[in-house]
Every structure is written in C-alpha cells, then in structure tokens.
XYZ file of N, CA and C in Angstrom:
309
model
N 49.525 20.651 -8.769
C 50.269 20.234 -7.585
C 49.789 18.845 -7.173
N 50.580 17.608 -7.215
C 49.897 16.630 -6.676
C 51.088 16.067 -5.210
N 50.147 15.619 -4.579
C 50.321 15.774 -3.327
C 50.140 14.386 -2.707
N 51.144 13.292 -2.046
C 51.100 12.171 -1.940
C 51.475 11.829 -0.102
N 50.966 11.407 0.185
C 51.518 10.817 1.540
C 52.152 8.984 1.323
N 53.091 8.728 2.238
C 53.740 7.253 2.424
C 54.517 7.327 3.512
N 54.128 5.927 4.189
C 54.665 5.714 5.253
C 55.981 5.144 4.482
N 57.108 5.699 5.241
C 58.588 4.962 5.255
C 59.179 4.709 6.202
N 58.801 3.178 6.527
C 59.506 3.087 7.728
C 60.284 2.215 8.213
N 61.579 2.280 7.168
C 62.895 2.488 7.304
C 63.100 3.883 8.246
N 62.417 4.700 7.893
C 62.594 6.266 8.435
C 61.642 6.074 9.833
N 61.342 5.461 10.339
C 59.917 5.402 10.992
C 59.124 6.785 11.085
N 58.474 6.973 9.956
C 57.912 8.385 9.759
C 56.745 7.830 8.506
N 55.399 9.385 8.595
C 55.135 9.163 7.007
C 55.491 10.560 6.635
N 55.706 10.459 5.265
C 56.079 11.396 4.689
C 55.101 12.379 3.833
N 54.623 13.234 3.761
C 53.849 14.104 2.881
C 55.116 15.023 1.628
N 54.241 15.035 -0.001
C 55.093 15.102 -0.659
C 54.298 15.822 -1.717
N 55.102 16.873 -2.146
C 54.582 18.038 -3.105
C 55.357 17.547 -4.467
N 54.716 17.024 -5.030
C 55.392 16.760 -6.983
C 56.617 16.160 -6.612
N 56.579 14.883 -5.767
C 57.628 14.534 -5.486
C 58.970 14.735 -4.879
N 58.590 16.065 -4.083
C 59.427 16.941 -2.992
C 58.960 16.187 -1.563
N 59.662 15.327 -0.795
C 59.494 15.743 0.465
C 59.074 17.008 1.328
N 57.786 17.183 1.911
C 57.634 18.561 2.668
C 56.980 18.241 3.971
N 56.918 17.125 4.384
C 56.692 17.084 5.852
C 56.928 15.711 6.283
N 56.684 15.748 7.563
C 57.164 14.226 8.135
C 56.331 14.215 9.551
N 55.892 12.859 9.447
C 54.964 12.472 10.923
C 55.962 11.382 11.812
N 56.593 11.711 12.908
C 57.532 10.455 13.156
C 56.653 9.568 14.232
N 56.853 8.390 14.253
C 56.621 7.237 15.258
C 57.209 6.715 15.157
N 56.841 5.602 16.424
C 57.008 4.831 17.470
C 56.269 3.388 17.122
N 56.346 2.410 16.355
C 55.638 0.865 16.641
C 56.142 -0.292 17.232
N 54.874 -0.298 17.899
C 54.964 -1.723 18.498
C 54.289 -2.495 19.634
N 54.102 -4.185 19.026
C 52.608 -4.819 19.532
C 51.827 -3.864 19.147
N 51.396 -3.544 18.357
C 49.951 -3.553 17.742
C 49.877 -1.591 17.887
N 50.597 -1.252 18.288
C 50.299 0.370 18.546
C 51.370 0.837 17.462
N 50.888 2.579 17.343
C 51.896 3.768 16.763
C 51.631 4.513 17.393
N 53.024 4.944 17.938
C 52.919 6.306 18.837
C 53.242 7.350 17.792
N 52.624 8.061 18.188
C 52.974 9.448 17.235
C 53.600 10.574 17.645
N 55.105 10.742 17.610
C 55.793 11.655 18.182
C 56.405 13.027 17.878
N 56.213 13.169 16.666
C 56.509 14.652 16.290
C 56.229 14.739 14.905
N 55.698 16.335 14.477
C 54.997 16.171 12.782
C 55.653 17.544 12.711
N 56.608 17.489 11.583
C 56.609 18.968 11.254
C 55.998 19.193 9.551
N 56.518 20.319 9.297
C 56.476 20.461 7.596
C 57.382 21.724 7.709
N 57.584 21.600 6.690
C 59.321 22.635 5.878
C 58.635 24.046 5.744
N 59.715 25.191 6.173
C 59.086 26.479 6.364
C 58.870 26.680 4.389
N 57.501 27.233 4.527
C 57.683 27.595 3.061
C 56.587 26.796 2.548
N 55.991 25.528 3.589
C 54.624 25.032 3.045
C 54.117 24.819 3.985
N 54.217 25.824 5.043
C 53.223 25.910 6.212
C 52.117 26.522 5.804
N 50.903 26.059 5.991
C 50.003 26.741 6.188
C 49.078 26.554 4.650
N 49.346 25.529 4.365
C 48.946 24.541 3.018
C 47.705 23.531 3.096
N 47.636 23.219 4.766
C 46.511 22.396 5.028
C 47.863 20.889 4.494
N 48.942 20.939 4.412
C 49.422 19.464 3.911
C 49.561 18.914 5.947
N 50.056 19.530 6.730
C 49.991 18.684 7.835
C 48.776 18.054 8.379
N 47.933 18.469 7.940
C 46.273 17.837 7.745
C 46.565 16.705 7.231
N 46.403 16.822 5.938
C 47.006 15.321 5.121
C 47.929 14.619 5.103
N 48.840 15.147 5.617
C 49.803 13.983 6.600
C 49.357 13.023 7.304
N 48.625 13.881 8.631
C 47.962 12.873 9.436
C 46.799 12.285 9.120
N 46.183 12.722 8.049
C 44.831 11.548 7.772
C 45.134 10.798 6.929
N 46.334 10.362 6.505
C 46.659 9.451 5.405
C 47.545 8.786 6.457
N 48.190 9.239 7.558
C 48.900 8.230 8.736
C 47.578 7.212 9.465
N 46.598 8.260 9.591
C 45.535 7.696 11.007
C 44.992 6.640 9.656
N 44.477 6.750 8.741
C 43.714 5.881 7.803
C 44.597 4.795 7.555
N 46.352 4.977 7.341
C 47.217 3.938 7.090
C 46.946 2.646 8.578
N 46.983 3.676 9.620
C 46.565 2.890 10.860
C 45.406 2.061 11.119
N 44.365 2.821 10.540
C 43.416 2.124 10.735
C 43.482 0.781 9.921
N 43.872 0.859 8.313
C 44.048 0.038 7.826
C 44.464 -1.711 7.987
N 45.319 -1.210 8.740
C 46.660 -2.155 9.396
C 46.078 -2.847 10.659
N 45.072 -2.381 11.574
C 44.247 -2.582 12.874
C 45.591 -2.221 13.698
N 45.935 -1.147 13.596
C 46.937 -0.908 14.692
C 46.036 0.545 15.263
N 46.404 0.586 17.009
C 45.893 1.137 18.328
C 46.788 2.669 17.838
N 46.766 3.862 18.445
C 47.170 5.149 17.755
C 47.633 5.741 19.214
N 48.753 6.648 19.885
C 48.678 6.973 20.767
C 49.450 8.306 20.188
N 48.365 9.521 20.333
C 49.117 10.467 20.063
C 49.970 11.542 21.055
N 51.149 11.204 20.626
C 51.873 12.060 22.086
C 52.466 13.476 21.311
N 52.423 13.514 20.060
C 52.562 14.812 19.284
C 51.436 15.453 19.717
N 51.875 16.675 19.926
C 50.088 18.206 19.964
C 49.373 17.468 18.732
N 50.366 17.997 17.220
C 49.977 18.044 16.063
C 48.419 17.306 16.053
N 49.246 15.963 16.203
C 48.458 14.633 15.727
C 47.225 14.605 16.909
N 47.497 14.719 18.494
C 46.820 14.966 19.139
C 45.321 15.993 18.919
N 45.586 16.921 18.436
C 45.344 18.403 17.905
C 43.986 17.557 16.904
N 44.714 16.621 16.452
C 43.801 16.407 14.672
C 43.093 15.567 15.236
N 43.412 14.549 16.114
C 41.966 13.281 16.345
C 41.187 14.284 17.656
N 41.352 15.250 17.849
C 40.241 16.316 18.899
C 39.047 16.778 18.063
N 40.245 17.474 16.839
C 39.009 18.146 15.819
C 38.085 17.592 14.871
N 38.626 16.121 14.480
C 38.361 14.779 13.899
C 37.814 14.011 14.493
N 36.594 13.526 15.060
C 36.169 12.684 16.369
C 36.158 11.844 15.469
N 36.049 11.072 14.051
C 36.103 9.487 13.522
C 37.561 8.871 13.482
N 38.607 9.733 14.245
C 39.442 8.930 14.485
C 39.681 8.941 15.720
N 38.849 9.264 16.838
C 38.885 9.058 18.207
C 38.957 7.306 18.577
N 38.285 6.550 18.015
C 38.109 4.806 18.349
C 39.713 4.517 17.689
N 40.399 4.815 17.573
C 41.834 4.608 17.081
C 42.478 4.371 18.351
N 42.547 5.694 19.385
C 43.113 5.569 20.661
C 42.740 4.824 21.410
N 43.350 4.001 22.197
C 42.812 2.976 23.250
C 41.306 3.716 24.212
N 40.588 2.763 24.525
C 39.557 3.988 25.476
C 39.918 3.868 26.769
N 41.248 3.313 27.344
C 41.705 3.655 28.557
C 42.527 4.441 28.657
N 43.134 4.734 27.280
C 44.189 6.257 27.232
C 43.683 7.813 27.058
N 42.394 7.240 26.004
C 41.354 8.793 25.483
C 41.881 9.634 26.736
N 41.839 9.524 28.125
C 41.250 10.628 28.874
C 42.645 11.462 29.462
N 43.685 10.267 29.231
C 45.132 10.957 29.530
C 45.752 12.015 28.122
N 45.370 11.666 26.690
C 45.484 12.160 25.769
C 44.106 13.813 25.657
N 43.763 13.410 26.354
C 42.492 15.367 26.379
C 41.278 14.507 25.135
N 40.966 13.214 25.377
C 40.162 13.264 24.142
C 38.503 12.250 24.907
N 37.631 12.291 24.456
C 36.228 11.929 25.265
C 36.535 10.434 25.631
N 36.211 10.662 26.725
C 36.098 9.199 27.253
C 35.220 7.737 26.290
C-alpha cells in the first residue's frame, strides 16, 4: 500500500492517497502568510487507517516548509496540533489560547 499526501491547490485542499486513489482531503483557507484549516474528512471505508493522521502531518510540515502561520478551525486538525505539541509554534501565540492550545 503506498500512501502519498499533496497539496492541490487549485482544489485548495491536501489530498491523502492510497495507490493512487484519492481517500481524504484537508480543505483551507490562504492568505498573507496564514492557512486556515477548515475541514478534513476521509472516505467511509478508510476510516480508521491512521491516513487522517498523515494527512495532517504532511499539511502542517508542507506549512512549515513554506513559513506559513496555521490556524486550525477544523476539530480534526485542531485535535492533531493538541496531541502533537511540535506543531504548536505553527499557530500564532496570540491565537494558541482561542484555538484550546498552551499559551
């Protein structure tokens, strides 16, 4: 099974991808220097794969990459930089505390 993430954003999304199947999608929001992160699903049938994991750490790492600011307004993504504290310095540190994440 190989398993690829890419941002397409024509789609403004990244995409997670099973042998070249589309099976999930992270959507945002850019601009000036931020990605909002607004909704992540994955396709019934590869829930529970650990791929929405790798969705978002191949989005937050694409981010980091780029020096772009992260504002997660998805749970999902929200959810992952809580349980993930090395992508906490992503979020602005005047937003951390409106997003549930350490000051």
């Amino acid at each position: 099974m190989s398993v690829t993430v890419a941002d397409a954003p024509d789609r403004s999304r990244f995409e997670v991808a099973v042998d070249g199947e589309v099976v999930g999608i992270a959507e945002y929001r850019r601009a000036h220097g931020i990605v909002a992160f607004v909704h992540t699903e994955v396709t019934p049938g590869h829930e529970g794969q650990g791929l929405a994991g790798k969705l978002i750490a191949g989005a937050l790492d694409a981010a980091r990459g780029e020096g772009l600011e992260v504002l997660p307004f998805c749970p999902f993504v929200r959810g992952y930089v809580e349980r993930h504290p090395e992508y906490v310095d992503l979020v602005p540190a005047d937003r951390r505390r409106s997003f549930g994440l350490a000051p």
